[in-house]
């Protein structure tokens, strides 16, 4: 058997074991008795504003101006990305706790924690389509490993050389969902480099791609997605900013959320250039292991330390797998948690010739959750 094929098979075998992690997964808790108890509470405490059907009371009767972000609980595209903790925070502490309107009262005095869980179970029943991936599976974004959850996000991510030639790359990434399970993605890199004491800048090779969720289950805490895209030769090859050929990229991403908010994200993929005499085919295997800690009994600011293990290998005879480790810390910046930042250090562990340490950081904005100036 050819050596490359063997490497690929080994990684596929390793990676396909990941779903076994499902066995340690979470259990859902949405019994119908819960929903019934929730319905009583909803009718007496919420329906006056949110409407008996969860769409919101008619403007004329409600007696308040609807904020732009006023929820329609039957709209799965609006509700499924929100994890239960977000709703619990808002119901317990009132709208302003997440930068929402103070028309949404706090029920911390009126309802027990269990009663709030019951009413959330009812709110969940308003979305009738069970195929939407749930927001709990939208794990904290790692610096390199792509997650499985389809996102509405803008990310500006920068890697700066801390060793070797001064320079770096900033990626401007736009991700947008469509339909129940899909997402398009555009990634434009901008390079800046000191080449023999002169600074050069320019865009690199632009990625266009589509990601689709193949499987997701809140019950087991797992989500699997596939990605297919093209990396276009928009970068200047002579400057070393581009490969000079179109590359087809494909990957699978499998993420697992465990009880107690430990998580594992894995990504296995390949880059297949059209002209392999210009750029070699390569494979990559990225994994991120992390843990989220939320202040205020699990409802406040979210801190997510993670460590990534990043492997990449050209599919040529002399090549070896390059390994990097990347410890990092993601933190939510806005009250609504729709603006977040992450900072880490990428350290090559083998074949370090020509591969130096890098400082990597991003700022991300989940634009579906609110405008940039909202939610603070
Ligand atoms: C006085 C009117 C009023 C009452 C009563 C009320 N709400 Fe609200 N609620 C609002 C408004 C207005 C918003 C939108 C706030 C915004 O978008 O700025 C809101 C927002 C919410 C949200 C936030 C959704 C999101 O986008 O994250 C949840 C969850 C919610 N309400 C649940 C409830 C529950 C459960 C009850 C009853 C226990 C309740 N509300 C009672 C007015 C009300």
Short mmCIF file of N, CA and C in Angstrom, two decimals, residues 128-221:
data_model
loop_
_atom_site.label_atom_id
_atom_site.label_comp_id
_atom_site.label_asym_id
_atom_site.label_seq_id
_atom_site.Cartn_x
_atom_site.Cartn_y
_atom_site.Cartn_z
N UNK A 128 -41.44 23.94 15.79
CA UNK A 128 -41.96 22.61 15.49
C UNK A 128 -41.00 21.73 14.69
N UNK A 129 -39.95 22.33 14.16
CA UNK A 129 -39.04 21.56 13.31
C UNK A 129 -37.82 21.13 14.14
N UNK A 130 -37.68 19.80 14.40
CA UNK A 130 -36.61 19.33 15.28
C UNK A 130 -35.25 19.25 14.61
N UNK A 131 -35.18 19.62 13.30
CA UNK A 131 -33.91 19.42 12.58
C UNK A 131 -32.92 20.57 12.72
N UNK A 132 -33.36 21.69 13.30
CA UNK A 132 -32.43 22.80 13.49
C UNK A 132 -31.39 22.44 14.54
N UNK A 133 -30.09 22.57 14.24
CA UNK A 133 -29.08 22.31 15.27
C UNK A 133 -29.25 23.28 16.44
N UNK A 134 -29.11 22.79 17.66
CA UNK A 134 -29.36 23.64 18.83
C UNK A 134 -28.11 24.44 19.22
N UNK A 135 -28.35 25.66 19.68
CA UNK A 135 -27.26 26.60 19.99
C UNK A 135 -26.28 26.11 21.05
N UNK A 136 -26.71 25.17 21.89
CA UNK A 136 -25.78 24.61 22.88
C UNK A 136 -24.58 23.96 22.18
N UNK A 137 -24.81 23.49 20.93
CA UNK A 137 -23.74 22.80 20.19
C UNK A 137 -22.84 23.79 19.46
N UNK A 138 -23.15 25.08 19.58
CA UNK A 138 -22.29 26.12 19.03
C UNK A 138 -21.17 26.38 20.04
N UNK A 139 -20.14 25.56 19.96
CA UNK A 139 -19.07 25.59 20.96
C UNK A 139 -18.18 26.80 20.75
N UNK A 140 -17.45 27.23 21.78
CA UNK A 140 -16.55 28.38 21.60
C UNK A 140 -15.60 28.16 20.43
N UNK A 141 -15.50 29.17 19.57
CA UNK A 141 -14.68 29.04 18.37
C UNK A 141 -13.20 28.98 18.74
N UNK A 142 -12.52 27.94 18.26
CA UNK A 142 -11.08 27.85 18.47
C UNK A 142 -10.38 28.75 17.45
N UNK A 143 -9.08 28.99 17.62
CA UNK A 143 -8.36 29.91 16.73
C UNK A 143 -8.17 29.31 15.34
N UNK A 144 -7.99 28.00 15.24
CA UNK A 144 -7.73 27.38 13.93
C UNK A 144 -8.78 26.33 13.57
N UNK A 145 -9.08 25.42 14.48
CA UNK A 145 -9.99 24.32 14.21
C UNK A 145 -11.38 24.86 13.89
N UNK A 146 -11.91 24.51 12.73
CA UNK A 146 -13.25 24.99 12.37
C UNK A 146 -14.30 24.16 13.07
N UNK A 147 -15.35 24.84 13.55
CA UNK A 147 -16.36 24.10 14.29
C UNK A 147 -17.44 23.56 13.37
N UNK A 148 -18.24 22.63 13.90
CA UNK A 148 -19.25 21.97 13.09
C UNK A 148 -20.52 22.80 12.99
N UNK A 149 -20.80 23.63 13.99
CA UNK A 149 -22.06 24.38 14.02
C UNK A 149 -22.08 25.44 12.91
N UNK A 150 -23.20 25.58 12.17
CA UNK A 150 -23.29 26.62 11.15
C UNK A 150 -23.54 27.97 11.80
N UNK A 151 -22.78 28.99 11.39
CA UNK A 151 -22.76 30.26 12.11
C UNK A 151 -23.14 31.46 11.26
N UNK A 152 -23.67 32.48 11.94
CA UNK A 152 -23.80 33.82 11.36
C UNK A 152 -22.77 34.68 12.08
N UNK A 153 -21.63 34.88 11.46
CA UNK A 153 -20.51 35.43 12.20
C UNK A 153 -19.58 36.21 11.30
N UNK A 154 -18.99 37.27 11.84
CA UNK A 154 -17.84 37.91 11.20
C UNK A 154 -16.67 37.76 12.15
N UNK A 155 -15.54 37.28 11.63
CA UNK A 155 -14.37 37.06 12.47
C UNK A 155 -13.18 37.77 11.83
N UNK A 156 -12.43 38.51 12.63
CA UNK A 156 -11.17 39.08 12.16
C UNK A 156 -10.08 38.44 12.99
N UNK A 157 -9.28 37.59 12.33
CA UNK A 157 -8.33 36.73 13.03
C UNK A 157 -6.92 37.00 12.52
N UNK A 158 -5.99 37.24 13.43
CA UNK A 158 -4.63 37.63 13.04
C UNK A 158 -3.60 36.69 13.65
N UNK A 159 -2.60 36.32 12.85
CA UNK A 159 -1.45 35.57 13.35
C UNK A 159 -0.20 36.39 13.08
N UNK A 160 0.58 36.67 14.13
CA UNK A 160 1.80 37.46 14.00
C UNK A 160 3.01 36.60 14.31
N UNK A 161 4.06 36.71 13.48
CA UNK A 161 5.28 35.95 13.75
C UNK A 161 5.98 36.51 14.98
N UNK A 162 6.23 35.64 15.94
CA UNK A 162 7.00 36.07 17.12
C UNK A 162 8.46 35.68 16.94
N UNK A 163 8.74 34.85 15.93
CA UNK A 163 10.11 34.43 15.61
C UNK A 163 10.28 34.53 14.10
N UNK A 164 11.53 34.56 13.65
CA UNK A 164 11.81 34.57 12.22
C UNK A 164 11.46 35.90 11.60
N UNK A 165 11.21 35.91 10.27
CA UNK A 165 10.93 37.16 9.55
C UNK A 165 9.70 37.85 10.12
N UNK A 166 9.77 39.18 10.38
CA UNK A 166 8.59 39.88 10.89
C UNK A 166 7.47 39.84 9.86
N UNK A 167 6.25 39.68 10.35
CA UNK A 167 5.11 39.64 9.43
C UNK A 167 3.95 38.92 10.04
N UNK A 168 2.89 38.81 9.26
CA UNK A 168 1.72 38.12 9.76
C UNK A 168 0.62 38.09 8.72
N UNK A 169 -0.51 37.52 9.12
CA UNK A 169 -1.66 37.41 8.24
C UNK A 169 -2.92 37.71 9.03
N UNK A 170 -3.80 38.52 8.45
CA UNK A 170 -5.12 38.75 9.05
C UNK A 170 -6.17 38.14 8.13
N UNK A 171 -7.02 37.31 8.70
CA UNK A 171 -8.12 36.73 7.91
C UNK A 171 -9.40 37.48 8.24
N UNK A 172 -10.11 37.92 7.19
CA UNK A 172 -11.43 38.49 7.38
C UNK A 172 -12.42 37.43 6.91
N UNK A 173 -13.20 36.93 7.86
CA UNK A 173 -14.04 35.76 7.59
C UNK A 173 -15.50 36.14 7.78
N UNK A 174 -16.31 35.84 6.77
CA UNK A 174 -17.75 36.08 6.88
C UNK A 174 -18.45 34.73 6.75
N UNK A 175 -19.31 34.44 7.73
CA UNK A 175 -20.06 33.18 7.70
C UNK A 175 -21.54 33.51 7.80
N UNK A 176 -22.33 32.85 6.99
CA UNK A 176 -23.76 33.15 6.96
C UNK A 176 -24.56 31.87 6.75
N UNK A 177 -25.59 31.69 7.59
CA UNK A 177 -26.42 30.49 7.48
C UNK A 177 -27.44 30.64 6.38
N UNK A 178 -27.84 29.52 5.78
CA UNK A 178 -29.02 29.52 4.92
C UNK A 178 -29.71 28.17 5.06
N UNK A 179 -31.06 28.20 5.01
CA UNK A 179 -31.81 26.97 5.24
C UNK A 179 -31.62 26.52 6.68
N UNK A 180 -31.97 25.26 6.93
CA UNK A 180 -31.94 24.76 8.30
C UNK A 180 -30.53 24.41 8.74
N UNK A 181 -29.72 23.89 7.82
CA UNK A 181 -28.45 23.27 8.22
C UNK A 181 -27.22 23.77 7.51
N UNK A 182 -27.35 24.82 6.67
CA UNK A 182 -26.22 25.18 5.81
C UNK A 182 -25.62 26.52 6.16
N UNK A 183 -24.39 26.69 5.70
CA UNK A 183 -23.67 27.95 5.94
C UNK A 183 -22.70 28.18 4.79
N UNK A 184 -22.66 29.43 4.29
CA UNK A 184 -21.60 29.77 3.34
C UNK A 184 -20.50 30.51 4.08
N UNK A 185 -19.34 30.50 3.51
CA UNK A 185 -18.17 31.06 4.18
C UNK A 185 -17.26 31.71 3.16
N UNK A 186 -16.79 32.92 3.48
CA UNK A 186 -15.81 33.60 2.64
C UNK A 186 -14.67 34.00 3.56
N UNK A 187 -13.44 33.69 3.17
CA UNK A 187 -12.27 33.98 4.00
C UNK A 187 -11.23 34.68 3.13
N UNK A 188 -11.02 35.97 3.40
CA UNK A 188 -10.02 36.74 2.65
C UNK A 188 -8.82 37.02 3.55
N UNK A 189 -7.67 36.43 3.26
CA UNK A 189 -6.48 36.71 4.07
C UNK A 189 -5.73 37.93 3.55
N UNK A 190 -5.19 38.71 4.46
CA UNK A 190 -4.35 39.85 4.09
C UNK A 190 -2.98 39.63 4.73
N UNK A 191 -1.97 39.58 3.88
CA UNK A 191 -0.60 39.30 4.35
C UNK A 191 0.19 40.59 4.49
N UNK A 192 1.04 40.63 5.47
CA UNK A 192 2.00 41.74 5.58
C UNK A 192 3.32 41.13 6.05
N UNK A 193 4.39 41.47 5.33
CA UNK A 193 5.66 40.79 5.56
C UNK A 193 6.83 41.71 5.32
N UNK A 194 7.84 41.57 6.15
CA UNK A 194 9.11 42.26 5.95
C UNK A 194 9.98 41.31 5.12
N UNK A 195 10.17 41.64 3.82
CA UNK A 195 11.01 40.80 2.96
C UNK A 195 12.27 41.60 2.65
N UNK A 196 13.41 41.17 3.19
CA UNK A 196 14.69 41.89 3.07
C UNK A 196 14.53 43.38 3.34
N UNK A 197 14.00 43.70 4.51
CA UNK A 197 13.89 45.06 5.04
C UNK A 197 12.94 45.97 4.27
N UNK A 198 12.05 45.41 3.48
CA UNK A 198 10.98 46.21 2.87
C UNK A 198 9.66 45.53 3.23
N UNK A 199 8.67 46.34 3.65
CA UNK A 199 7.38 45.76 4.00
C UNK A 199 6.51 45.61 2.76
N UNK A 200 5.92 44.44 2.60
CA UNK A 200 4.98 44.19 1.51
C UNK A 200 3.66 43.75 2.11
N UNK A 201 2.58 44.17 1.48
CA UNK A 201 1.26 43.72 1.92
C UNK A 201 0.45 43.30 0.72
N UNK A 202 -0.53 42.46 0.94
CA UNK A 202 -1.39 42.07 -0.17
C UNK A 202 -2.32 40.96 0.23
N UNK A 203 -3.40 40.78 -0.53
CA UNK A 203 -4.33 39.72 -0.16
C UNK A 203 -3.74 38.37 -0.56
N UNK A 204 -4.16 37.36 0.14
CA UNK A 204 -3.73 35.99 -0.14
C UNK A 204 -4.80 35.25 -0.92
N UNK A 205 -4.76 33.93 -0.88
CA UNK A 205 -5.73 33.13 -1.62
C UNK A 205 -7.06 33.08 -0.86
N UNK A 206 -8.14 33.43 -1.54
CA UNK A 206 -9.46 33.58 -0.93
C UNK A 206 -10.23 32.26 -0.94
N UNK A 207 -10.81 31.92 0.20
CA UNK A 207 -11.60 30.68 0.29
C UNK A 207 -13.09 30.98 0.19
N UNK A 208 -13.79 30.21 -0.66
CA UNK A 208 -15.25 30.25 -0.73
C UNK A 208 -15.73 28.83 -0.46
N UNK A 209 -16.69 28.69 0.46
CA UNK A 209 -17.10 27.32 0.74
C UNK A 209 -18.49 27.21 1.33
N UNK A 210 -18.97 25.99 1.39
CA UNK A 210 -20.29 25.69 1.96
C UNK A 210 -20.11 24.59 2.99
N UNK A 211 -20.74 24.79 4.15
CA UNK A 211 -20.71 23.78 5.21
C UNK A 211 -22.13 23.31 5.44
N UNK A 212 -22.30 22.02 5.69
CA UNK A 212 -23.64 21.50 5.94
C UNK A 212 -23.61 20.54 7.12
N UNK A 213 -24.55 20.72 8.03
CA UNK A 213 -24.66 19.83 9.19
C UNK A 213 -25.31 18.52 8.75
N UNK A 214 -24.63 17.43 9.01
CA UNK A 214 -25.14 16.11 8.62
C UNK A 214 -25.91 15.47 9.77
N UNK A 215 -25.51 15.81 10.99
CA UNK A 215 -26.11 15.19 12.16
C UNK A 215 -25.92 16.12 13.34
N UNK A 216 -26.95 16.29 14.15
CA UNK A 216 -26.75 17.03 15.40
C UNK A 216 -27.76 16.54 16.41
N UNK A 217 -27.34 16.42 17.65
CA UNK A 217 -28.21 15.96 18.72
C UNK A 217 -27.84 16.62 20.03
N UNK A 218 -28.77 17.36 20.57
CA UNK A 218 -28.53 17.99 21.87
C UNK A 218 -28.46 16.92 22.95
N UNK A 219 -29.24 15.86 22.75
CA UNK A 219 -29.28 14.76 23.71
C UNK A 219 -27.92 14.16 23.94
N UNK A 220 -27.22 13.86 22.82
CA UNK A 220 -25.89 13.26 22.95
C UNK A 220 -24.81 14.31 22.99
N UNK A 221 -25.15 15.57 22.70
CA UNK A 221 -24.15 16.65 22.73
C UNK A 221 -23.22 16.64 21.53
#
